[in-house]
């Protein structure tokens, strides 16, 4: 690796331009040098910040897709898990209530939760359970549950 202050690719471009001085003339040399230098720094910037694919909304299939979706949102946005109440609860049947959300690292065997030490595929699992706090029907829940499910 060279200790020269000008990177090798840029030096080789400058050498090529210097070889064409007679043909290009002073203005042509300046224009070529400027263009090559701009190209070099644009390439460096692109290498540091590669363009991301557009965010595809919907059910994410990978953590990368999930992160892409989350990066478009306000970081202070509240997270909630929603739980549809099962049938057989009278007037509450089918209603959707806020639940507690948590995540864990798990292994899956097909569509089933597998043994943690098993050979199933690794996944980031999202869990929800009903929020244990009493909230009058139709009232918004404004305070998130404490960690560990305490009310």
PDB file of C-alpha atoms in Angstrom:
ATOM      1  CA  UNK A   1       0.000   0.000   0.000  1.00  0.00           C
ATOM      2  CA  UNK A   2       1.366   3.375  -1.040  1.00  0.00           C
ATOM      3  CA  UNK A   3       1.847   6.233   1.423  1.00  0.00           C
ATOM      4  CA  UNK A   4       1.295   8.751  -1.364  1.00  0.00           C
ATOM      5  CA  UNK A   5      -1.323  11.355  -0.336  1.00  0.00           C
ATOM      6  CA  UNK A   6      -3.243  10.949  -3.615  1.00  0.00           C
ATOM      7  CA  UNK A   7      -4.975   7.546  -3.972  1.00  0.00           C
ATOM      8  CA  UNK A   8      -3.712   5.248  -6.736  1.00  0.00           C
ATOM      9  CA  UNK A   9      -6.829   5.375  -8.940  1.00  0.00           C
ATOM     10  CA  UNK A  10      -6.860   9.171  -8.878  1.00  0.00           C
ATOM     11  CA  UNK A  11      -3.092   9.348  -9.556  1.00  0.00           C
ATOM     12  CA  UNK A  12      -3.471   7.067 -12.586  1.00  0.00           C
ATOM     13  CA  UNK A  13      -6.256   9.283 -13.945  1.00  0.00           C
ATOM     14  CA  UNK A  14      -4.103  12.392 -13.447  1.00  0.00           C
ATOM     15  CA  UNK A  15      -1.201  10.678 -15.258  1.00  0.00           C
ATOM     16  CA  UNK A  16      -3.494   9.833 -18.177  1.00  0.00           C
ATOM     17  CA  UNK A  17      -4.642  13.475 -18.362  1.00  0.00           C
ATOM     18  CA  UNK A  18      -1.038  14.736 -18.178  1.00  0.00           C
ATOM     19  CA  UNK A  19      -0.202  12.505 -21.151  1.00  0.00           C
ATOM     20  CA  UNK A  20      -2.955  14.279 -23.115  1.00  0.00           C
ATOM     21  CA  UNK A  21      -1.930  17.875 -22.210  1.00  0.00           C
ATOM     22  CA  UNK A  22      -0.968  18.794 -25.796  1.00  0.00           C
ATOM     23  CA  UNK A  23      -4.298  17.544 -27.098  1.00  0.00           C
ATOM     24  CA  UNK A  24      -6.521  18.946 -24.313  1.00  0.00           C
ATOM     25  CA  UNK A  25      -4.988  22.360 -23.746  1.00  0.00           C
ATOM     26  CA  UNK A  26      -5.088  24.212 -20.387  1.00  0.00           C
ATOM     27  CA  UNK A  27      -8.890  24.449 -20.114  1.00  0.00           C
ATOM     28  CA  UNK A  28      -9.333  20.821 -21.136  1.00  0.00           C
ATOM     29  CA  UNK A  29      -6.777  19.670 -18.547  1.00  0.00           C
ATOM     30  CA  UNK A  30      -8.522  21.678 -15.821  1.00  0.00           C
ATOM     31  CA  UNK A  31     -11.942  20.305 -16.819  1.00  0.00           C
ATOM     32  CA  UNK A  32     -10.679  16.718 -16.917  1.00  0.00           C
ATOM     33  CA  UNK A  33      -8.892  17.053 -13.547  1.00  0.00           C
ATOM     34  CA  UNK A  34     -11.996  18.553 -11.957  1.00  0.00           C
ATOM     35  CA  UNK A  35     -14.282  15.861 -13.413  1.00  0.00           C
ATOM     36  CA  UNK A  36     -12.000  13.008 -12.338  1.00  0.00           C
ATOM     37  CA  UNK A  37     -11.635  14.469  -8.827  1.00  0.00           C
ATOM     38  CA  UNK A  38     -15.404  14.923  -8.448  1.00  0.00           C
ATOM     39  CA  UNK A  39     -15.989  11.372  -9.661  1.00  0.00           C
ATOM     40  CA  UNK A  40     -13.470  10.033  -7.156  1.00  0.00           C
ATOM     41  CA  UNK A  41     -15.085  11.791  -4.186  1.00  0.00           C
ATOM     42  CA  UNK A  42     -18.615  10.824  -5.298  1.00  0.00           C
ATOM     43  CA  UNK A  43     -17.497   7.180  -5.461  1.00  0.00           C
ATOM     44  CA  UNK A  44     -15.980   7.455  -1.986  1.00  0.00           C
ATOM     45  CA  UNK A  45     -19.220   8.915  -0.593  1.00  0.00           C
ATOM     46  CA  UNK A  46     -21.297   6.161  -2.235  1.00  0.00           C
ATOM     47  CA  UNK A  47     -18.989   3.505  -0.788  1.00  0.00           C
ATOM     48  CA  UNK A  48     -19.488   4.927   2.719  1.00  0.00           C
ATOM     49  CA  UNK A  49     -23.253   5.312   2.323  1.00  0.00           C
ATOM     50  CA  UNK A  50     -24.574   2.691  -0.091  1.00  0.00           C
ATOM     51  CA  UNK A  51     -28.020   3.390  -1.473  1.00  0.00           C
ATOM     52  CA  UNK A  52     -30.727   1.475   0.325  1.00  0.00           C
ATOM     53  CA  UNK A  53     -33.492  -0.366  -1.413  1.00  0.00           C
ATOM     54  CA  UNK A  54     -36.893   1.303  -1.101  1.00  0.00           C
ATOM     55  CA  UNK A  55     -38.776   0.206   2.014  1.00  0.00           C
ATOM     56  CA  UNK A  56     -41.394  -2.436   1.259  1.00  0.00           C
ATOM     57  CA  UNK A  57     -44.218  -2.169   3.769  1.00  0.00           C
ATOM     58  CA  UNK A  58     -46.125  -5.217   4.878  1.00  0.00           C
ATOM     59  CA  UNK A  59     -45.153  -8.250   6.890  1.00  0.00           C
ATOM     60  CA  UNK A  60     -41.326  -8.201   7.080  1.00  0.00           C
ATOM     61  CA  UNK A  61     -39.650 -11.516   6.317  1.00  0.00           C
ATOM     62  CA  UNK A  62     -36.219 -10.572   7.711  1.00  0.00           C
ATOM     63  CA  UNK A  63     -34.801  -8.373  10.464  1.00  0.00           C
ATOM     64  CA  UNK A  64     -33.225  -6.225   7.685  1.00  0.00           C
ATOM     65  CA  UNK A  65     -36.695  -5.552   6.219  1.00  0.00           C
ATOM     66  CA  UNK A  66     -38.076  -4.803   9.689  1.00  0.00           C
ATOM     67  CA  UNK A  67     -35.231  -2.372  10.439  1.00  0.00           C
ATOM     68  CA  UNK A  68     -35.798  -0.681   7.070  1.00  0.00           C
ATOM     69  CA  UNK A  69     -39.443  -0.126   7.983  1.00  0.00           C
ATOM     70  CA  UNK A  70     -38.616   1.068  11.494  1.00  0.00           C
ATOM     71  CA  UNK A  71     -35.997   3.561  10.224  1.00  0.00           C
ATOM     72  CA  UNK A  72     -38.757   5.476   8.412  1.00  0.00           C
ATOM     73  CA  UNK A  73     -40.716   6.057  11.630  1.00  0.00           C
ATOM     74  CA  UNK A  74     -40.449   8.591  14.445  1.00  0.00           C
ATOM     75  CA  UNK A  75     -38.110   6.972  17.023  1.00  0.00           C
ATOM     76  CA  UNK A  76     -40.350   8.257  19.841  1.00  0.00           C
ATOM     77  CA  UNK A  77     -43.433   6.521  18.427  1.00  0.00           C
ATOM     78  CA  UNK A  78     -45.116   4.261  20.997  1.00  0.00           C
ATOM     79  CA  UNK A  79     -45.137   0.523  20.275  1.00  0.00           C
ATOM     80  CA  UNK A  80     -48.187  -1.603  20.986  1.00  0.00           C
ATOM     81  CA  UNK A  81     -49.258  -5.144  20.334  1.00  0.00           C
ATOM     82  CA  UNK A  82     -52.879  -5.741  19.460  1.00  0.00           C
ATOM     83  CA  UNK A  83     -54.805  -8.801  20.556  1.00  0.00           C
ATOM     84  CA  UNK A  84     -58.156  -9.830  19.053  1.00  0.00           C
ATOM     85  CA  UNK A  85     -60.346 -11.194  21.824  1.00  0.00           C
ATOM     86  CA  UNK A  86     -61.709 -14.674  21.101  1.00  0.00           C
ATOM     87  CA  UNK A  87     -65.357 -15.572  20.609  1.00  0.00           C
ATOM     88  CA  UNK A  88     -67.404 -16.456  23.653  1.00  0.00           C
ATOM     89  CA  UNK A  89     -66.795 -13.228  25.580  1.00  0.00           C
ATOM     90  CA  UNK A  90     -70.172 -11.638  24.941  1.00  0.00           C
ATOM     91  CA  UNK A  91     -69.995  -7.999  23.875  1.00  0.00           C
ATOM     92  CA  UNK A  92     -66.167  -8.152  23.946  1.00  0.00           C
ATOM     93  CA  UNK A  93     -65.954 -11.018  21.405  1.00  0.00           C
ATOM     94  CA  UNK A  94     -63.867 -10.022  18.399  1.00  0.00           C
ATOM     95  CA  UNK A  95     -62.843  -6.648  19.841  1.00  0.00           C
ATOM     96  CA  UNK A  96     -59.189  -5.686  19.611  1.00  0.00           C
ATOM     97  CA  UNK A  97     -57.374  -4.750  22.807  1.00  0.00           C
ATOM     98  CA  UNK A  98     -53.865  -3.493  23.442  1.00  0.00           C
ATOM     99  CA  UNK A  99     -51.520  -6.147  24.703  1.00  0.00           C
ATOM    100  CA  UNK A 100     -47.997  -6.289  26.062  1.00  0.00           C
ATOM    101  CA  UNK A 101     -45.281  -6.800  23.428  1.00  0.00           C
ATOM    102  CA  UNK A 102     -41.935  -8.490  23.975  1.00  0.00           C
ATOM    103  CA  UNK A 103     -39.295 -10.089  21.764  1.00  0.00           C
ATOM    104  CA  UNK A 104     -37.034 -13.087  22.102  1.00  0.00           C
ATOM    105  CA  UNK A 105     -34.547 -15.148  20.109  1.00  0.00           C
ATOM    106  CA  UNK A 106     -36.089 -18.552  19.334  1.00  0.00           C
ATOM    107  CA  UNK A 107     -35.855 -21.582  17.061  1.00  0.00           C
ATOM    108  CA  UNK A 108     -38.708 -22.738  14.861  1.00  0.00           C
ATOM    109  CA  UNK A 109     -39.453 -26.201  13.520  1.00  0.00           C
ATOM    110  CA  UNK A 110     -41.799 -25.596  10.622  1.00  0.00           C
ATOM    111  CA  UNK A 111     -44.596 -23.409  11.990  1.00  0.00           C
ATOM    112  CA  UNK A 112     -44.037 -24.544  15.590  1.00  0.00           C
ATOM    113  CA  UNK A 113     -41.801 -23.211  18.344  1.00  0.00           C
ATOM    114  CA  UNK A 114     -38.894 -25.615  18.656  1.00  0.00           C
ATOM    115  CA  UNK A 115     -36.393 -26.429  21.363  1.00  0.00           C
ATOM    116  CA  UNK A 116     -33.971 -23.556  21.977  1.00  0.00           C
ATOM    117  CA  UNK A 117     -31.056 -25.988  21.685  1.00  0.00           C
ATOM    118  CA  UNK A 118     -32.624 -27.729  18.679  1.00  0.00           C
ATOM    119  CA  UNK A 119     -31.642 -27.472  15.041  1.00  0.00           C
ATOM    120  CA  UNK A 120     -34.623 -25.402  13.874  1.00  0.00           C
ATOM    121  CA  UNK A 121     -34.202 -22.100  12.064  1.00  0.00           C
ATOM    122  CA  UNK A 122     -33.288 -19.083  14.198  1.00  0.00           C
ATOM    123  CA  UNK A 123     -35.885 -16.297  14.419  1.00  0.00           C
ATOM    124  CA  UNK A 124     -36.632 -13.066  16.233  1.00  0.00           C
ATOM    125  CA  UNK A 125     -39.990 -13.798  17.886  1.00  0.00           C
ATOM    126  CA  UNK A 126     -42.585 -11.206  18.857  1.00  0.00           C
ATOM    127  CA  UNK A 127     -44.861 -12.163  21.718  1.00  0.00           C
ATOM    128  CA  UNK A 128     -48.056 -10.587  22.948  1.00  0.00           C
ATOM    129  CA  UNK A 129     -50.301 -11.218  25.884  1.00  0.00           C
ATOM    130  CA  UNK A 130     -53.303  -9.325  27.101  1.00  0.00           C
ATOM    131  CA  UNK A 131     -52.471  -6.248  29.103  1.00  0.00           C
ATOM    132  CA  UNK A 132     -53.455  -7.120  32.697  1.00  0.00           C
ATOM    133  CA  UNK A 133     -54.538  -3.585  33.663  1.00  0.00           C
ATOM    134  CA  UNK A 134     -58.184  -2.681  33.835  1.00  0.00           C
ATOM    135  CA  UNK A 135     -59.185  -0.101  31.249  1.00  0.00           C
ATOM    136  CA  UNK A 136     -62.818   0.957  30.758  1.00  0.00           C
ATOM    137  CA  UNK A 137     -64.185  -0.228  27.412  1.00  0.00           C
ATOM    138  CA  UNK A 138     -63.359   2.329  24.712  1.00  0.00           C
ATOM    139  CA  UNK A 139     -60.835   4.288  26.810  1.00  0.00           C
ATOM    140  CA  UNK A 140     -57.312   4.727  25.458  1.00  0.00           C
ATOM    141  CA  UNK A 141     -54.475   3.104  27.373  1.00  0.00           C
ATOM    142  CA  UNK A 142     -51.941   5.885  27.919  1.00  0.00           C
ATOM    143  CA  UNK A 143     -49.352   4.289  30.218  1.00  0.00           C
ATOM    144  CA  UNK A 144     -47.335   1.350  28.861  1.00  0.00           C
ATOM    145  CA  UNK A 145     -47.058  -1.751  31.058  1.00  0.00           C
ATOM    146  CA  UNK A 146     -44.019  -2.081  33.308  1.00  0.00           C
ATOM    147  CA  UNK A 147     -41.343  -4.557  32.274  1.00  0.00           C
ATOM    148  CA  UNK A 148     -42.062  -8.068  33.453  1.00  0.00           C
ATOM    149  CA  UNK A 149     -45.826  -7.622  33.006  1.00  0.00           C
ATOM    150  CA  UNK A 150     -46.380  -5.866  36.345  1.00  0.00           C
ATOM    151  CA  UNK A 151     -49.316  -3.494  36.356  1.00  0.00           C
TER     152      UNK A 151
END
